C-alpha positions as a printed Julia matrix, in Angstrom:
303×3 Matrix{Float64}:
 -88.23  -10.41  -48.46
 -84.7   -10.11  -49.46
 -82.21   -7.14  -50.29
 -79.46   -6.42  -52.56
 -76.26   -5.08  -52.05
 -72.93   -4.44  -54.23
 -70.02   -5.19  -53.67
 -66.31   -4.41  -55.82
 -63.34   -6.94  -54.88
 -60.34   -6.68  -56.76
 -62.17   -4.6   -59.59
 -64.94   -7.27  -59.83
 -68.07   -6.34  -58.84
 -71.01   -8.82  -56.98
 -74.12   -8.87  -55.43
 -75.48  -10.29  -52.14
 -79.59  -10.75  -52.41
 -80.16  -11.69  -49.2
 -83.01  -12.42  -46.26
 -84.32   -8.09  -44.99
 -82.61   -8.87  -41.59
 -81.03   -6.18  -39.8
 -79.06   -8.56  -37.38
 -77.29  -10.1   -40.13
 -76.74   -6.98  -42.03
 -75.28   -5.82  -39.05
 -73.02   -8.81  -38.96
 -72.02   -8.71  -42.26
 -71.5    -4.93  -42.56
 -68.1    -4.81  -40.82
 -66.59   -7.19  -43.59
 -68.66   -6.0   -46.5
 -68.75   -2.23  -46.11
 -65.71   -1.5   -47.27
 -66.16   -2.69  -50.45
 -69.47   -1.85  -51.08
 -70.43    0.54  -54.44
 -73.37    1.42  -55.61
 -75.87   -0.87  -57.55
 -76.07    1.97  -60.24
 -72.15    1.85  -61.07
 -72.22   -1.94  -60.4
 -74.6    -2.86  -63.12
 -72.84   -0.15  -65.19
 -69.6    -2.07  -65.06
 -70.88   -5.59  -64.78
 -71.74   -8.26  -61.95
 -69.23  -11.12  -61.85
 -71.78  -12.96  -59.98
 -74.71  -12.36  -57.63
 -75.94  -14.71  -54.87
 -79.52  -15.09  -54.34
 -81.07  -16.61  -51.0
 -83.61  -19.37  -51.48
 -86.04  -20.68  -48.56
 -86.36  -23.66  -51.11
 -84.19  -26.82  -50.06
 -81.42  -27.86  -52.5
 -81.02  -31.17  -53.16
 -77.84  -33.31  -54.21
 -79.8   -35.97  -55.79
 -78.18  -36.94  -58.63
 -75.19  -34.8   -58.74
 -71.76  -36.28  -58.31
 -69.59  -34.96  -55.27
 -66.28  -34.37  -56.9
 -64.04  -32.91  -54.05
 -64.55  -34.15  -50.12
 -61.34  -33.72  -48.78
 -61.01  -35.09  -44.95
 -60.28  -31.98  -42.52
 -58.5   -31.63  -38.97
 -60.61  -30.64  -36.33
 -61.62  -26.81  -36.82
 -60.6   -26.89  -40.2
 -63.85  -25.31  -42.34
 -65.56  -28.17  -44.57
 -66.49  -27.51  -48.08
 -68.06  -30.35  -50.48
 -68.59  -29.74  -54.26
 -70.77  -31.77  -56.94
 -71.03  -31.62  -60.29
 -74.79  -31.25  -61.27
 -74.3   -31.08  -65.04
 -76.07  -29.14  -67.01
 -77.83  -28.18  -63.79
 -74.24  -26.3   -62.56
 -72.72  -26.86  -58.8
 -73.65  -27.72  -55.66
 -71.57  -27.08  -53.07
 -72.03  -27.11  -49.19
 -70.18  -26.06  -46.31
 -69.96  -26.51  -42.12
 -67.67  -25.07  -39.55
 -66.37  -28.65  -38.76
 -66.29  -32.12  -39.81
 -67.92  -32.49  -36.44
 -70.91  -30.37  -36.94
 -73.64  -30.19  -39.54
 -73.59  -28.55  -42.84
 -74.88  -24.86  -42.3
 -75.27  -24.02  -45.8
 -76.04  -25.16  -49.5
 -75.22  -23.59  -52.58
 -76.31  -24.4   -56.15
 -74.2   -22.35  -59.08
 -74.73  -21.68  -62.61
 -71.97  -23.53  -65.16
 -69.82  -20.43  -64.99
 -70.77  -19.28  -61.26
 -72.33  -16.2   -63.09
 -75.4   -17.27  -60.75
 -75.71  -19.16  -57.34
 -79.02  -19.51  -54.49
 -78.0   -19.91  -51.13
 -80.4   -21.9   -48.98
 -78.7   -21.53  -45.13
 -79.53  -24.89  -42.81
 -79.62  -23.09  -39.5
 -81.47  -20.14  -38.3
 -78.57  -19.16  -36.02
 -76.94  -15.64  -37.29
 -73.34  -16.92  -36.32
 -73.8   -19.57  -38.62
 -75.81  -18.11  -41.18
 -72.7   -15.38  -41.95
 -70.29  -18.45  -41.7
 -72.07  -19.91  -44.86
 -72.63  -16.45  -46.31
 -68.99  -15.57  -46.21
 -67.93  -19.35  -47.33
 -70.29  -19.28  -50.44
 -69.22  -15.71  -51.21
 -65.59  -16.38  -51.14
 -66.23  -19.79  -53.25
 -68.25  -18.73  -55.7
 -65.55  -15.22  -56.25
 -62.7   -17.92  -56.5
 -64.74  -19.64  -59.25
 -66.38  -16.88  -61.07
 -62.88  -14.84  -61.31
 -60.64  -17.91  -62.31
 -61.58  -17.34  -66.07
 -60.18  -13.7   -65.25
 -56.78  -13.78  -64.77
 -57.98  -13.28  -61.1
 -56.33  -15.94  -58.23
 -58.02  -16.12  -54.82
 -55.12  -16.87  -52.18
 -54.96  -18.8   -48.6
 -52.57  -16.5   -47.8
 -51.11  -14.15  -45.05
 -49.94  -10.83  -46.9
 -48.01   -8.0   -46.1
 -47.58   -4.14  -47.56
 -44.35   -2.43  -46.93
 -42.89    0.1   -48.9
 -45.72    0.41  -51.56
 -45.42   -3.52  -52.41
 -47.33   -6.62  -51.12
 -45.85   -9.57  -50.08
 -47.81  -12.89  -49.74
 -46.88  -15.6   -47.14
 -47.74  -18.94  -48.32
 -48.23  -22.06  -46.7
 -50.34  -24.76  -45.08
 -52.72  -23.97  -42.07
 -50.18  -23.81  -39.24
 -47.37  -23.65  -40.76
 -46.98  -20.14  -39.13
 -48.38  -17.34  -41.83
 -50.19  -15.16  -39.83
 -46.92  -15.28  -37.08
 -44.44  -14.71  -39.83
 -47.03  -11.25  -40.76
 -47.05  -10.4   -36.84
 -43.56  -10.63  -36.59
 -43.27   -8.37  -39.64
 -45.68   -5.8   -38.03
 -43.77   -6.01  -34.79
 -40.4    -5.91  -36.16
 -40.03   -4.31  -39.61
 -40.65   -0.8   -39.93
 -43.81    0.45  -42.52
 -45.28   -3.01  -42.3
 -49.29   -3.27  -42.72
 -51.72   -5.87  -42.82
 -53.51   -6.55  -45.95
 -55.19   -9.27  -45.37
 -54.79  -12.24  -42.88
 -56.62  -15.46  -44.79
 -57.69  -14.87  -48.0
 -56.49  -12.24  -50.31
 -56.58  -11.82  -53.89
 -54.29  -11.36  -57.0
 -54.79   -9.95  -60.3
 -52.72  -10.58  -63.38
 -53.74   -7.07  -65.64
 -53.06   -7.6   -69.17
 -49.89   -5.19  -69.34
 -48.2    -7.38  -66.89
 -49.07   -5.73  -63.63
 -49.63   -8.0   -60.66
 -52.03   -6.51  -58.11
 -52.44   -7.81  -54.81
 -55.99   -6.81  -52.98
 -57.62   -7.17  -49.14
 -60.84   -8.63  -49.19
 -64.1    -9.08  -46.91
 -62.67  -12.61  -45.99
 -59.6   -13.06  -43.7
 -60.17  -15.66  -41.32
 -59.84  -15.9   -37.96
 -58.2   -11.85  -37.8
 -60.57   -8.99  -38.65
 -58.75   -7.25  -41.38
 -61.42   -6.28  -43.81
 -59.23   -3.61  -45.64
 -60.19   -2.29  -49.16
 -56.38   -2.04  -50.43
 -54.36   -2.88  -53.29
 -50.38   -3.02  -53.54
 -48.0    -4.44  -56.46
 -46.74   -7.95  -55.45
 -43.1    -7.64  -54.42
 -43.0   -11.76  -53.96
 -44.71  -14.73  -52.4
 -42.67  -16.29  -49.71
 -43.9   -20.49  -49.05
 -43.21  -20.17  -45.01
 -41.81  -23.59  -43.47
 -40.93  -24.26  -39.85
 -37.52  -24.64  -39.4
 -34.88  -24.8   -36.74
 -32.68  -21.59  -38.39
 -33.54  -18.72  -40.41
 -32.64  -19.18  -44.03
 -34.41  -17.19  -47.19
 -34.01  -19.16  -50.37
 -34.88  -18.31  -53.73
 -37.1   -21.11  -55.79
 -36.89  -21.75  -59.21
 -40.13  -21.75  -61.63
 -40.97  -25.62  -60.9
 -40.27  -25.32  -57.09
 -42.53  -22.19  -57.33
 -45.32  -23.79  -59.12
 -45.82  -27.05  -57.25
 -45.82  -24.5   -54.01
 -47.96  -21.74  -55.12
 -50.17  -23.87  -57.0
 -51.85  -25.53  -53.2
 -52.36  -22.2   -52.16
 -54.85  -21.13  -54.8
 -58.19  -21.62  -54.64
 -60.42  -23.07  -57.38
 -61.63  -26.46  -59.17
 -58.32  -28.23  -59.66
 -59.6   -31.43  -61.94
 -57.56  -31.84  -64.86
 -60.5   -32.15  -67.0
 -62.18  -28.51  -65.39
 -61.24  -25.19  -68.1
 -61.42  -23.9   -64.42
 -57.74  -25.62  -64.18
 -56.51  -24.81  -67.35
 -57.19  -20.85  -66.27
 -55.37  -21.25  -63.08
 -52.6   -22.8   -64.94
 -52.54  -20.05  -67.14
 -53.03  -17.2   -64.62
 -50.24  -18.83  -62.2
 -47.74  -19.3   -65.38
 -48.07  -15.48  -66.08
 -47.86  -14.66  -62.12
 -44.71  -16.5   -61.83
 -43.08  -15.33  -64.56
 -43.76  -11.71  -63.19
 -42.59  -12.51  -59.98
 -40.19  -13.79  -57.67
 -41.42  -17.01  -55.87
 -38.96  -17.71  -52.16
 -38.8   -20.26  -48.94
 -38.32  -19.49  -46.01
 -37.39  -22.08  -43.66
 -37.99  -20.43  -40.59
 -38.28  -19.64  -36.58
 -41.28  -17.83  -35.15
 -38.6   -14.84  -33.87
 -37.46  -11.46  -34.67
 -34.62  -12.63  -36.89
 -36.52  -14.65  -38.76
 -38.77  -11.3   -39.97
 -35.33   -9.44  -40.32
 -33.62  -12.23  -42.61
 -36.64  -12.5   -44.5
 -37.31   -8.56  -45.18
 -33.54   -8.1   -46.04
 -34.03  -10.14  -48.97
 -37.46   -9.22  -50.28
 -37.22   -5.67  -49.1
 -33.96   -5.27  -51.74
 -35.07   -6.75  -54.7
């Protein structure tokens, strides 16, 4: 038997339909709680998606694996097929090392997805939760002005900033430092936040229940002050990047079905046109010390 539960992220709402299992509810609670609503106001507003689990197998037979990128060790795995008029499948492990953990088929528009979970081990079974739930938000918002992040971000001073980059480039030290060194700093979110373009030009930066490897679960929302692209560095230097700089770095960091033949990419394009526009895109080339926070906040904190 399964239950439901709602969930709002960045004004869109979802539901999780999953196994009656108070272990994984449990597990799941500290991430989800804080944006859960009820499933009165939820179907009042509208459901941006809802994820069903399955006990039924889903096969890839057929479908045609369009993205299977190769991955450093520890790096999370994600493959994605195109099914046809069938939808997506997608699957995803904890390493390139280890088996997949979890399946996913999608509706066309990611308005629906079943989750069938290839391990009966809770640890995993929340990994593939939380990967399917964060893929299938990243798809289902793309048509909504809506960009899902790999991001480190920052609130100070009533604005967010984002810290961009590749994994290990130093995003989540650049944040520390920032919390360590630069007064009325807070963590937003540590992985994988999300941004809203509204359609009278606010840009809205919000936590969400998915922020890697550091618990920060935080139902919050700040105006984006700037997205910084963070690159190691032997000195501290802030610069400011024009629109083309800005888009071929900003445009890695999003996440979503990139094909040039996907309306998917043609609503990032437009979403990240309108973002950068709005606001200021920088690089800092950087040290993981105190000064590096300090140069960096001078700028962005006195724009």
């Amino acid at each position: 038997m399964n239950i439901e539960h709602y969930y709002k992220v960045a004004e869109h709402n979802f539901c999780l339909n999953l196994p009656e299992s108070e272990k994984l509810w449990n597990a799941l609670d500290g991430q989800y709680g804080p944006f859960g609503i009820t499933k009165e106001k939820a179907v009042a507003e509208g459901l941006l998606f809802s994820i069903d689990y399955t006990r039924e197998a889903i096969p890839v037979d057929g479908a045609k694996c369009i993205y299977d990128v190769p991955t450093e060790d520890g790096e999370t795995v994600v493959k994605l097929y195109d099914a046809g008029d069938k939808g997506w499948i997608f699957e995803t492990a904890q390493d390139h090392s280890m088996p997949i953990c979890a399946r996913i088929a999608a509706s066309r528009d990611f308005s629906k997805a079943e989750i069938h979970l290839e391990t009966r081990l809770l640890r995993d079974a929340v990994f593939g939760i939380n990967n399917a739930a964060m893929l299938v938000y990243a798809f289902a918002s793309a048509a909504h002005h809506t960009l899902e992040f790999h991001s480190s971000v920052i609130e100070n001073n009533g604005k967010a900033y984002l810290f961009l980059g590749k994994s290990g480039t130093g995003k989540s030290t650049h944040s520390s430092l920032w919390l360590k060194h630069i007064k009325g700093s807070t963590l937003m979110n540590d992985d994988n936040p999300v941004v809203r373009i509204w359609p009278d030009g606010k840009v809205i930066a919000y936590g969400s229940p998915w922020s890697g490897k550091t618990p920060c679960y935080k139902n919050v929302s700040a105006p984006v002050g700037a997205l910084v692209q963070i690159r190691q560095w032997p000195e501290n230097i802030i610069t400011k990047m024009s629109i083309l700089e800005s888009y071929s770095s900003v445009f890695s960091s999003i996440s979503g079905i990139k094909d040039d033949n996907s309306s998917m990419a043609d609503d990032l394009n437009n979403s990240l046109s309108d973002l950068l526009s709005a606001v200021p895109c920088f690089r800092m080339d950087c040290r993981p010390d105190e000064e590096a926070a300090k140069v960096c906040s001078s700028k962005l904190l006195n724009l």
